[in-house]
PDB file of C-alpha atoms and ligand atoms in Angstrom:
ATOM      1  CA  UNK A  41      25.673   4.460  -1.549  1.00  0.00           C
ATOM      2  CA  UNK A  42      27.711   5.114  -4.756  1.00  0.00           C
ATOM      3  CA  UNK A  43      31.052   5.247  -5.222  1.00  0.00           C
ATOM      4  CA  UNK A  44      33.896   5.949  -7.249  1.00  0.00           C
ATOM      5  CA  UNK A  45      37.437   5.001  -6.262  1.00  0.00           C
ATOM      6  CA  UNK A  46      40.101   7.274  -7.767  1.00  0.00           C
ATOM      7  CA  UNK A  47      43.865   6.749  -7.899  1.00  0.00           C
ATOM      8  CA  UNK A  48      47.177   6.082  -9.721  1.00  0.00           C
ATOM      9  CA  UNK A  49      48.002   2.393 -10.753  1.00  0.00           C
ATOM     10  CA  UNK A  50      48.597   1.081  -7.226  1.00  0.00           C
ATOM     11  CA  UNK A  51      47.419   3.427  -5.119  1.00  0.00           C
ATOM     12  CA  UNK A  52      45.134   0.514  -3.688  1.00  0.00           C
ATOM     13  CA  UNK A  53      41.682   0.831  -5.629  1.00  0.00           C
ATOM     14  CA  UNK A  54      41.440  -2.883  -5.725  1.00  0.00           C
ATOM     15  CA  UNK A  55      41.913  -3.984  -2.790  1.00  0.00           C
ATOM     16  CA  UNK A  56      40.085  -1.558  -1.072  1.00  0.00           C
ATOM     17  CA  UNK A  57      37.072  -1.701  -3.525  1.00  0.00           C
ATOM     18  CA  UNK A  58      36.878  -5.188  -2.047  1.00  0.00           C
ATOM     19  CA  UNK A  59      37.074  -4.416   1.358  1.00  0.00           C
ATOM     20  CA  UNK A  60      34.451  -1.598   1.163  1.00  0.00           C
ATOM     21  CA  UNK A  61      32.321  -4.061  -0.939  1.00  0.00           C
ATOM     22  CA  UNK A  62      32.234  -6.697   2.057  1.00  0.00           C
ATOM     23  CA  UNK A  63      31.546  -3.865   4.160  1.00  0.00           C
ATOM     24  CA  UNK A  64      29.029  -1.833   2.733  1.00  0.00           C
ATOM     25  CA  UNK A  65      27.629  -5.006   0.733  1.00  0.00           C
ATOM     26  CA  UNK A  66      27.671  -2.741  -2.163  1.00  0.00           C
ATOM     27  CA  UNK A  67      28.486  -4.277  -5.905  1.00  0.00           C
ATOM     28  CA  UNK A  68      32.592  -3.814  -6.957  1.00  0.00           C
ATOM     29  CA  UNK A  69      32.859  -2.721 -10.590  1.00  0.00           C
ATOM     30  CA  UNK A  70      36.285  -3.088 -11.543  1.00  0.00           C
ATOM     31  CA  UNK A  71      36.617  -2.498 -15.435  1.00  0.00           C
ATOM     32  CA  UNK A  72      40.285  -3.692 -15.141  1.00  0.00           C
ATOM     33  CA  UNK A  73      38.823  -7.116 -13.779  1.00  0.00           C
ATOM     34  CA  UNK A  74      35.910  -7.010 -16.491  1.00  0.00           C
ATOM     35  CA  UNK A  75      38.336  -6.835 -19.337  1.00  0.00           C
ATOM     36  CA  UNK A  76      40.936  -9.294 -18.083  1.00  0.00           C
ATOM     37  CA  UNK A  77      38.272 -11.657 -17.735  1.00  0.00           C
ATOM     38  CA  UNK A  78      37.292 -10.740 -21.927  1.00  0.00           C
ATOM     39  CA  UNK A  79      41.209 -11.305 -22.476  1.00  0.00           C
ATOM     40  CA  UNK A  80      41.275 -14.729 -20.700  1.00  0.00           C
ATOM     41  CA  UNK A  81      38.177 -15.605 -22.611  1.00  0.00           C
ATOM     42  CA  UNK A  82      39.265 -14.077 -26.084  1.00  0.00           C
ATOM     43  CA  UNK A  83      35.467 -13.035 -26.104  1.00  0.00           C
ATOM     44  CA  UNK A  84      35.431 -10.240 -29.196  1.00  0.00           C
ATOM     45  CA  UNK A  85      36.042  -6.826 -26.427  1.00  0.00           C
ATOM     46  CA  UNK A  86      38.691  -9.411 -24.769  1.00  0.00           C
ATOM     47  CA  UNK A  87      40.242  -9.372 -28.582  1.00  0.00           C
ATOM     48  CA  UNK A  88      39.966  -5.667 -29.195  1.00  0.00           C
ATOM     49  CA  UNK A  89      41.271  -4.756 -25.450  1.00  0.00           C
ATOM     50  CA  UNK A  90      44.448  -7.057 -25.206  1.00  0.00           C
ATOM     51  CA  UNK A  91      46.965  -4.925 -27.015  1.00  0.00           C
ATOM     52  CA  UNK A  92      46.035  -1.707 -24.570  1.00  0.00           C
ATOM     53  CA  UNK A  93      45.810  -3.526 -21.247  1.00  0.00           C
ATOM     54  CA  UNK A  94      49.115  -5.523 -21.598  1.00  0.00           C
ATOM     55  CA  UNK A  95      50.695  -2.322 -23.032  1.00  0.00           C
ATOM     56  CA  UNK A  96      49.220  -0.312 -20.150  1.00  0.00           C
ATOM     57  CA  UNK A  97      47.108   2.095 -22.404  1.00  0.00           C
ATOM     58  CA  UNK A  98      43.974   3.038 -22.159  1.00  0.00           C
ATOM     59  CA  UNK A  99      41.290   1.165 -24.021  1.00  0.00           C
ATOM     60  CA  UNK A 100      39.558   3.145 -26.402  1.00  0.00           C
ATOM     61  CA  UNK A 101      36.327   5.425 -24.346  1.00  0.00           C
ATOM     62  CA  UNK A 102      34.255   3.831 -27.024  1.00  0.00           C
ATOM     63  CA  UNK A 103      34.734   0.150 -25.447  1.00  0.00           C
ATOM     64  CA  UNK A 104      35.306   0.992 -21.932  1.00  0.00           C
ATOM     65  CA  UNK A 105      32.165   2.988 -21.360  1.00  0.00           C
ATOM     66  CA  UNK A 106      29.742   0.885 -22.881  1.00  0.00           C
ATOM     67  CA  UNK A 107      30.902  -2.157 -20.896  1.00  0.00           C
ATOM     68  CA  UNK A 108      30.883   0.281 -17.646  1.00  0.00           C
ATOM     69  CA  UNK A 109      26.659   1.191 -18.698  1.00  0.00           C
ATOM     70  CA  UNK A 110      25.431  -2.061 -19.372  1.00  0.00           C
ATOM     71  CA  UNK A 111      26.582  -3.096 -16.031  1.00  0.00           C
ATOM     72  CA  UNK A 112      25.649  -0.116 -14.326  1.00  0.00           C
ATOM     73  CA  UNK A 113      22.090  -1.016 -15.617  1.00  0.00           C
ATOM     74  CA  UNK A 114      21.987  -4.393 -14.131  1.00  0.00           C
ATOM     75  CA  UNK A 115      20.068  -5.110 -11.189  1.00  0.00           C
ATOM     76  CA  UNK A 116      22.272  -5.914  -8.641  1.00  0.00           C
ATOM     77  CA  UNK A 117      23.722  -2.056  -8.412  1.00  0.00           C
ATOM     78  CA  UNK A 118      20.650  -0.432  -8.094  1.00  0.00           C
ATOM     79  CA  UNK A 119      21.174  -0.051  -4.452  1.00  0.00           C
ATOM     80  CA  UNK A 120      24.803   1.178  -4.884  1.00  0.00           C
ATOM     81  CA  UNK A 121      28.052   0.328  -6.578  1.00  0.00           C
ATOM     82  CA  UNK A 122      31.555   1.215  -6.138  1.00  0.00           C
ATOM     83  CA  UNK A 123      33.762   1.899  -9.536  1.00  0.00           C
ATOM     84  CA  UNK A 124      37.257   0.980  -9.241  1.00  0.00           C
ATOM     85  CA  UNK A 125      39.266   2.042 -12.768  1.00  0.00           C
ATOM     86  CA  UNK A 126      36.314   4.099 -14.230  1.00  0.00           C
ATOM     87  CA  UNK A 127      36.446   6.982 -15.071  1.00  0.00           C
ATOM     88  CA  UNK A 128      40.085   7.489 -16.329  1.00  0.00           C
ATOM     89  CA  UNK A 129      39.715  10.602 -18.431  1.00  0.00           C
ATOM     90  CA  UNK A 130      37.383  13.452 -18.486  1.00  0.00           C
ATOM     91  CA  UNK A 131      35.736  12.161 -20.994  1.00  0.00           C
ATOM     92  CA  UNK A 132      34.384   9.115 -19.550  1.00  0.00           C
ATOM     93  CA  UNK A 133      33.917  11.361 -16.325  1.00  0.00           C
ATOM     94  CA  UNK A 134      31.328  13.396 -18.006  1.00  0.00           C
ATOM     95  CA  UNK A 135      29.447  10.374 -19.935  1.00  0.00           C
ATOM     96  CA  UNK A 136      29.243   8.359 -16.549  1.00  0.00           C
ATOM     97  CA  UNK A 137      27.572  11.731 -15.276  1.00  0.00           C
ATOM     98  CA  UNK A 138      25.405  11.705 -18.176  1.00  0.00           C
ATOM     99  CA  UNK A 139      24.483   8.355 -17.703  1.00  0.00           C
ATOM    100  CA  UNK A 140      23.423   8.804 -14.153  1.00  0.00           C
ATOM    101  CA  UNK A 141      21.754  11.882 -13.793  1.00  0.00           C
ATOM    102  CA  UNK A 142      19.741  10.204 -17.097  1.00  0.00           C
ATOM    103  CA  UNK A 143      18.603   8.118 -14.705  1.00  0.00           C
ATOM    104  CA  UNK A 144      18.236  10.515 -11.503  1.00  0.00           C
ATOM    105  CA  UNK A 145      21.250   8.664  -9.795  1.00  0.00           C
ATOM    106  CA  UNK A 146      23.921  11.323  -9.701  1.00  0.00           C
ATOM    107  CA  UNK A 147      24.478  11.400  -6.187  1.00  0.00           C
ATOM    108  CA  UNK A 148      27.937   9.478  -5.728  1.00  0.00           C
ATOM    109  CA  UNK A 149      31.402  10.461  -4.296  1.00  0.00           C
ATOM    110  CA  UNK A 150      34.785  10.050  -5.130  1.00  0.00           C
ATOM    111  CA  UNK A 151      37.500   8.784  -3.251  1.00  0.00           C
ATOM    112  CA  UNK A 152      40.386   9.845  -3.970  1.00  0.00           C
ATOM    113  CA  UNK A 153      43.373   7.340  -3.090  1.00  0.00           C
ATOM    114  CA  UNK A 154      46.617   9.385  -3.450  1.00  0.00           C
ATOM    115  CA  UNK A 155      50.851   7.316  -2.116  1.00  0.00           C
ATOM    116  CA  UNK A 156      53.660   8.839  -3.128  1.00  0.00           C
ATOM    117  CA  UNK A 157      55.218   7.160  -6.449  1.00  0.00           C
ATOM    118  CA  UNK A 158      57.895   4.892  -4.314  1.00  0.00           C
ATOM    119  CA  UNK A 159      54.486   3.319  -2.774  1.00  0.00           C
ATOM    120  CA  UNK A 160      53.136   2.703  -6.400  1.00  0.00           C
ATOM    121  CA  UNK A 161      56.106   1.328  -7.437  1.00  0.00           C
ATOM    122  CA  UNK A 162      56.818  -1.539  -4.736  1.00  0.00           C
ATOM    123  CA  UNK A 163      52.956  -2.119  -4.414  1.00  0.00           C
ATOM    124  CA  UNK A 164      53.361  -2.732  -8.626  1.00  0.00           C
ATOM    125  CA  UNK A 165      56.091  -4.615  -8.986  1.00  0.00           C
ATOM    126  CA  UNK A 166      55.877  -6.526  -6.114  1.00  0.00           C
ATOM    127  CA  UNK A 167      52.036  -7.695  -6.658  1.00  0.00           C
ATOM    128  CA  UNK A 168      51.421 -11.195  -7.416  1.00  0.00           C
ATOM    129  CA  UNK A 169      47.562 -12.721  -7.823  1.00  0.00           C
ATOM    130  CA  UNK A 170      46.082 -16.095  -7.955  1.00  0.00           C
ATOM    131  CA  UNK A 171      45.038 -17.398 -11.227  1.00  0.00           C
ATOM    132  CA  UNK A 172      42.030 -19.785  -9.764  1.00  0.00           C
ATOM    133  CA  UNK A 173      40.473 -17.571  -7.174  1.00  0.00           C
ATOM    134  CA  UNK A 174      42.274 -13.989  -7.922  1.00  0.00           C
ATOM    135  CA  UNK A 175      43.208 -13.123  -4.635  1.00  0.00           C
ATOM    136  CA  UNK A 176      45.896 -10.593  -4.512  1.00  0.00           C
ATOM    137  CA  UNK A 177      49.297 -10.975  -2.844  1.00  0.00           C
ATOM    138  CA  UNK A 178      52.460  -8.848  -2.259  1.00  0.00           C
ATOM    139  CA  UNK A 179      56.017 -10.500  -2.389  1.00  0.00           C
ATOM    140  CA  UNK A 180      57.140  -8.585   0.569  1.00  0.00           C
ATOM    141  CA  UNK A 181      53.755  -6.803   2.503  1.00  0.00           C
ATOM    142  CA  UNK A 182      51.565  -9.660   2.022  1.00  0.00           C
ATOM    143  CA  UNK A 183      53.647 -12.631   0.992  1.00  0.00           C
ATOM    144  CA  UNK A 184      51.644 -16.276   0.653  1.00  0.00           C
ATOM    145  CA  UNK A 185      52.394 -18.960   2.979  1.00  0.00           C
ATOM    146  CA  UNK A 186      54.214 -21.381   0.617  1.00  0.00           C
ATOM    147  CA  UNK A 187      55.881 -19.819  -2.572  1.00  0.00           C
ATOM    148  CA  UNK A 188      54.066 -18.514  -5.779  1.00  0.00           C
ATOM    149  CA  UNK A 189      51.193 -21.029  -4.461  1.00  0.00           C
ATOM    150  CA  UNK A 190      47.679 -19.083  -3.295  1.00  0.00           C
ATOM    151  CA  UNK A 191      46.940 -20.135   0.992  1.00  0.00           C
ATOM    152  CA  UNK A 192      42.941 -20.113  -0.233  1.00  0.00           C
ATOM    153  CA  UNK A 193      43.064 -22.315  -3.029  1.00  0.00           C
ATOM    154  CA  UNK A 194      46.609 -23.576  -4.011  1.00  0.00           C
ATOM    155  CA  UNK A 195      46.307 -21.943  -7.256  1.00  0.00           C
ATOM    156  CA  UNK A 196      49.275 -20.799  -8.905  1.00  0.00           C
ATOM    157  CA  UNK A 197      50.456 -17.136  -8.384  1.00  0.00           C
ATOM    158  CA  UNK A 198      51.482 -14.810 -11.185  1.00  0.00           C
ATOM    159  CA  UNK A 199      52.401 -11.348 -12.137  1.00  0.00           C
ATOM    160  CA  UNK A 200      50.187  -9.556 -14.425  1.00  0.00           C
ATOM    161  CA  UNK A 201      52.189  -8.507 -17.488  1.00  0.00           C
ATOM    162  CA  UNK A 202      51.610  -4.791 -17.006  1.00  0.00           C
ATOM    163  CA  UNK A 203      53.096  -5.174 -13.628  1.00  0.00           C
ATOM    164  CA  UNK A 204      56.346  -5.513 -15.482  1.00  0.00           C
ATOM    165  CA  UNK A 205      58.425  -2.829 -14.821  1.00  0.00           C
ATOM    166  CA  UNK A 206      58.564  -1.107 -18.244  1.00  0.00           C
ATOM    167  CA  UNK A 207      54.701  -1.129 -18.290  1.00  0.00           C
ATOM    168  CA  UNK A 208      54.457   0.413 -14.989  1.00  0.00           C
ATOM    169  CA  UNK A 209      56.614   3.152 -15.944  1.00  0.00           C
ATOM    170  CA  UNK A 210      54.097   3.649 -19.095  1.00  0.00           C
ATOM    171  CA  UNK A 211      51.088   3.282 -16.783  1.00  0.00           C
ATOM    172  CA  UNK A 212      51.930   6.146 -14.303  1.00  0.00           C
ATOM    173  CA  UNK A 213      52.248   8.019 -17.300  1.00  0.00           C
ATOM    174  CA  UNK A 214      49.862   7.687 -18.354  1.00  0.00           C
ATOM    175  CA  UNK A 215      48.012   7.764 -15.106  1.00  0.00           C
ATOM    176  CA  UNK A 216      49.380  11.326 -15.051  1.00  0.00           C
ATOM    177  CA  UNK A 217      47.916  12.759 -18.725  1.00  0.00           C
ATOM    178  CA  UNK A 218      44.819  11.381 -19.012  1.00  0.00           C
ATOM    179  CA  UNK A 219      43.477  10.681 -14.869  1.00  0.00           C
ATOM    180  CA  UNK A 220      45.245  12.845 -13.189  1.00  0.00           C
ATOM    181  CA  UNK A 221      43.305  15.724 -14.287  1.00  0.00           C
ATOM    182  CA  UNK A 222      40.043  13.465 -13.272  1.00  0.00           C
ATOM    183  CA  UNK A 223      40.603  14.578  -9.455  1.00  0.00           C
ATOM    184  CA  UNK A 224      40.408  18.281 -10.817  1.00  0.00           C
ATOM    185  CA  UNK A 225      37.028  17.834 -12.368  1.00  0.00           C
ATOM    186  CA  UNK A 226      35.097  16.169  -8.975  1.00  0.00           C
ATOM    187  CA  UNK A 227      37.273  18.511  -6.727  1.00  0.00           C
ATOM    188  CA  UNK A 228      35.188  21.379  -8.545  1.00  0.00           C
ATOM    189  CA  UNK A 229      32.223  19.019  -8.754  1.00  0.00           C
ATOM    190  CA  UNK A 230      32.898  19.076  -3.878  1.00  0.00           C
ATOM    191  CA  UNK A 231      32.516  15.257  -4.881  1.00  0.00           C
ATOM    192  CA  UNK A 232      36.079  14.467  -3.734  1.00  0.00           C
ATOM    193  CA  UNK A 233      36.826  12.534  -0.678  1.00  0.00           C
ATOM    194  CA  UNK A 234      41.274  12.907  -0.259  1.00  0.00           C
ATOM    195  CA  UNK A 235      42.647   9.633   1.463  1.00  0.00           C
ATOM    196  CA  UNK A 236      46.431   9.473   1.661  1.00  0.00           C
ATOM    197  CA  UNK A 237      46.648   5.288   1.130  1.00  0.00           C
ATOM    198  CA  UNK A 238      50.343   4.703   1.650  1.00  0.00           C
ATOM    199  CA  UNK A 239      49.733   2.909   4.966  1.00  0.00           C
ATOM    200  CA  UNK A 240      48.688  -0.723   4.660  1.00  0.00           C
ATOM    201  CA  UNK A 241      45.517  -2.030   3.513  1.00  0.00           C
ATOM    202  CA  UNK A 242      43.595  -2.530   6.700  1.00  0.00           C
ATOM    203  CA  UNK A 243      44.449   0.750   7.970  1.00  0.00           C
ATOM    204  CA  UNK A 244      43.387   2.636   5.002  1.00  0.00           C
ATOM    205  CA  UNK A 245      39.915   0.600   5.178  1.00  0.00           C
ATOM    206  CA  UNK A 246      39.350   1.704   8.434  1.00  0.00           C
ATOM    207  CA  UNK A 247      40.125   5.266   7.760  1.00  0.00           C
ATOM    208  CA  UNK A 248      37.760   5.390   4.360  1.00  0.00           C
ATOM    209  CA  UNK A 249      34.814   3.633   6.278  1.00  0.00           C
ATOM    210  CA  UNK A 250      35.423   6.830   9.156  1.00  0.00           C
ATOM    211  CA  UNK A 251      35.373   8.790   6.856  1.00  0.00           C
ATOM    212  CA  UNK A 252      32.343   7.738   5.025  1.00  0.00           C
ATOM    213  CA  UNK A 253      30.352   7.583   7.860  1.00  0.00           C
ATOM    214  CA  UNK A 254      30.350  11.497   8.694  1.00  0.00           C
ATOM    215  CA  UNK A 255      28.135  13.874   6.789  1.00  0.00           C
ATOM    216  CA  UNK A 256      29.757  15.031   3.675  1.00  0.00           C
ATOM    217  CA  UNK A 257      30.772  18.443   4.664  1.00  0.00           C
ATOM    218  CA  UNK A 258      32.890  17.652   7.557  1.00  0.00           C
ATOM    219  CA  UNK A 259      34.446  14.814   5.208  1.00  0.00           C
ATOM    220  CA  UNK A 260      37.593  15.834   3.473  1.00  0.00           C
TER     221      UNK A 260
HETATM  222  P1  AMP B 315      43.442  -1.770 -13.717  1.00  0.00           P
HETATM  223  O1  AMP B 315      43.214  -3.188 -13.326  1.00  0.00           O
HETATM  224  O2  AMP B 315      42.367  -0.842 -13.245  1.00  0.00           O
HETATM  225  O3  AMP B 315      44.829  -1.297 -13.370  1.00  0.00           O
HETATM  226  O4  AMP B 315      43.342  -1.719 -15.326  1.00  0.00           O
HETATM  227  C1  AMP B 315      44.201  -2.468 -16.129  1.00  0.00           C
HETATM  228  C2  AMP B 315      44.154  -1.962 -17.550  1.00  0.00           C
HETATM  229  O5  AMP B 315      42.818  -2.071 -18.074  1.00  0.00           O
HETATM  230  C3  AMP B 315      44.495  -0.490 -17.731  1.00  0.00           C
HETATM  231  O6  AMP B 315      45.901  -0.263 -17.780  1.00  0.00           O
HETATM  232  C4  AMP B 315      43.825  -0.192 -19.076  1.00  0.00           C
HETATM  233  O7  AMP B 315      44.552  -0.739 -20.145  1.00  0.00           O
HETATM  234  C5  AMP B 315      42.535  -0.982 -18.944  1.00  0.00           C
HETATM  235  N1  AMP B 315      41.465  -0.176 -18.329  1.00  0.00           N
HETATM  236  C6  AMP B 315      40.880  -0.369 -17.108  1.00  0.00           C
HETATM  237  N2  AMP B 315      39.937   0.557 -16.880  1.00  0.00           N
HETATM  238  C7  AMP B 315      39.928   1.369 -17.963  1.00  0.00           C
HETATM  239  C8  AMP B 315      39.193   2.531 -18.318  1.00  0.00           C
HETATM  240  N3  AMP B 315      38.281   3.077 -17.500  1.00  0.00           N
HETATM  241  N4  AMP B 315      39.440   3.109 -19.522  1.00  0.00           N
HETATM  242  C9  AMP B 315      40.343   2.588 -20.369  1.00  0.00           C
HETATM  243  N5  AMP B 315      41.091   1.500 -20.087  1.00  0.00           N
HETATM  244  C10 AMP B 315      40.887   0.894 -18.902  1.00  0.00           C
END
């Protein structure tokens, strides 16, 4: 199975990619993880990169999508993927499709996670993560056991710096010009799969793997 999860900065891509990914035992793509992890490394796309991901802008298409192709190439996702943070413009939407039907494999849906903007905005600026083992809490939904300090791993818990609040405001943003308009393109393409994700986590799982498991017309 192939998917792509769609949504706003917080609308739950992440953590759901993850679940579904256990689940489905299908490879998790996240191009947000992919190019903190050039950041952190200061490889040469980590250098380029850093200025747009702590500002909350896009990277450039030209960066982004050739990351997203050479890893949809490996070997590992030929049995299925799930995208979480790519495509976020209709551009990149119509080179992924390019890519794939290239290669015969155009047969994916979207998921579309859609929470109000108060949800976005407490899940955001209330989101902490691990910096050993990256596991994702929530100062007030999902708090750890002992304070800033991860229960898996005792690693140290941090917020990302475009979970600040003046970088969220600039990420919905531009969430709204440039994605937004993604959900229009795979509504017409009857790729779109609507999930309202402003329950918690688990819940939202459940109902995604419901929905996934009835044929596609009776889906959204
Ligand atoms: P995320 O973890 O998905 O919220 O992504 C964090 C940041 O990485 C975004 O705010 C962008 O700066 C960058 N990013 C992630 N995916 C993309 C993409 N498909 N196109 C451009 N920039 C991206």
């Amino acid at each position: 199975m192939k998917l792509v999860l769609l949504g706003a900065p917080g609308a739950g891509k992440g953590t759901q990619a993850k679940g579904l990914s256990k689940e489905l035992k299908l490879a998790h793509i996240s191009t947000g993880d992919i190019l903190r992890i050039a950041i952190k490394e200061n490889t040469p796309l980590g250098q380029k990169a850093k200025r747009y991901v702590e500002t909350g802008e896009l990277v450039p298409d030209s960066l982004v999508t050739q990351m997203v192709i050479e890893r949809l190439s490996s070997d590992d996702v030929k049995d299925g993927f799930i995208l979480d943070g790519f495509p976020r413009n209709r551009q990149q939407a119509s080179d992924l499709d390019n890519f794939l039907s290239g290669r015969n494999t155009c047969n994916y849906f979207v998921l579309y996670l859609d929470a109000s903007e108060k949800t976005l905005i407490k899940r955001l600026s209330g989101r902490r993560i691990c910096r050993k083992c990256q596991a994702v809490y929530h100062l007030i939904n999902f708090p750890p056991l002992k304070e800033m300090t991860c229960d898996h791993c005792q690693g140290e818990l941090y917020q990302r710096s475009d979970d600040k609040e003046e970088t969220i405001k600039n990420r919905l943003e531009v969430y709204q010009r440039q994605t937004a308009p993604v959900v229009e393109y795979y509504f017409k393409q009857k790729r779109l799969i609507h999930i309202k994700s402003d329950d918690d986590a688990p819940l939202v799982l459940r109902q995604m793997l419901e929905v996934l498991a009835k044929p596609f017309s009776s889906r959204s």
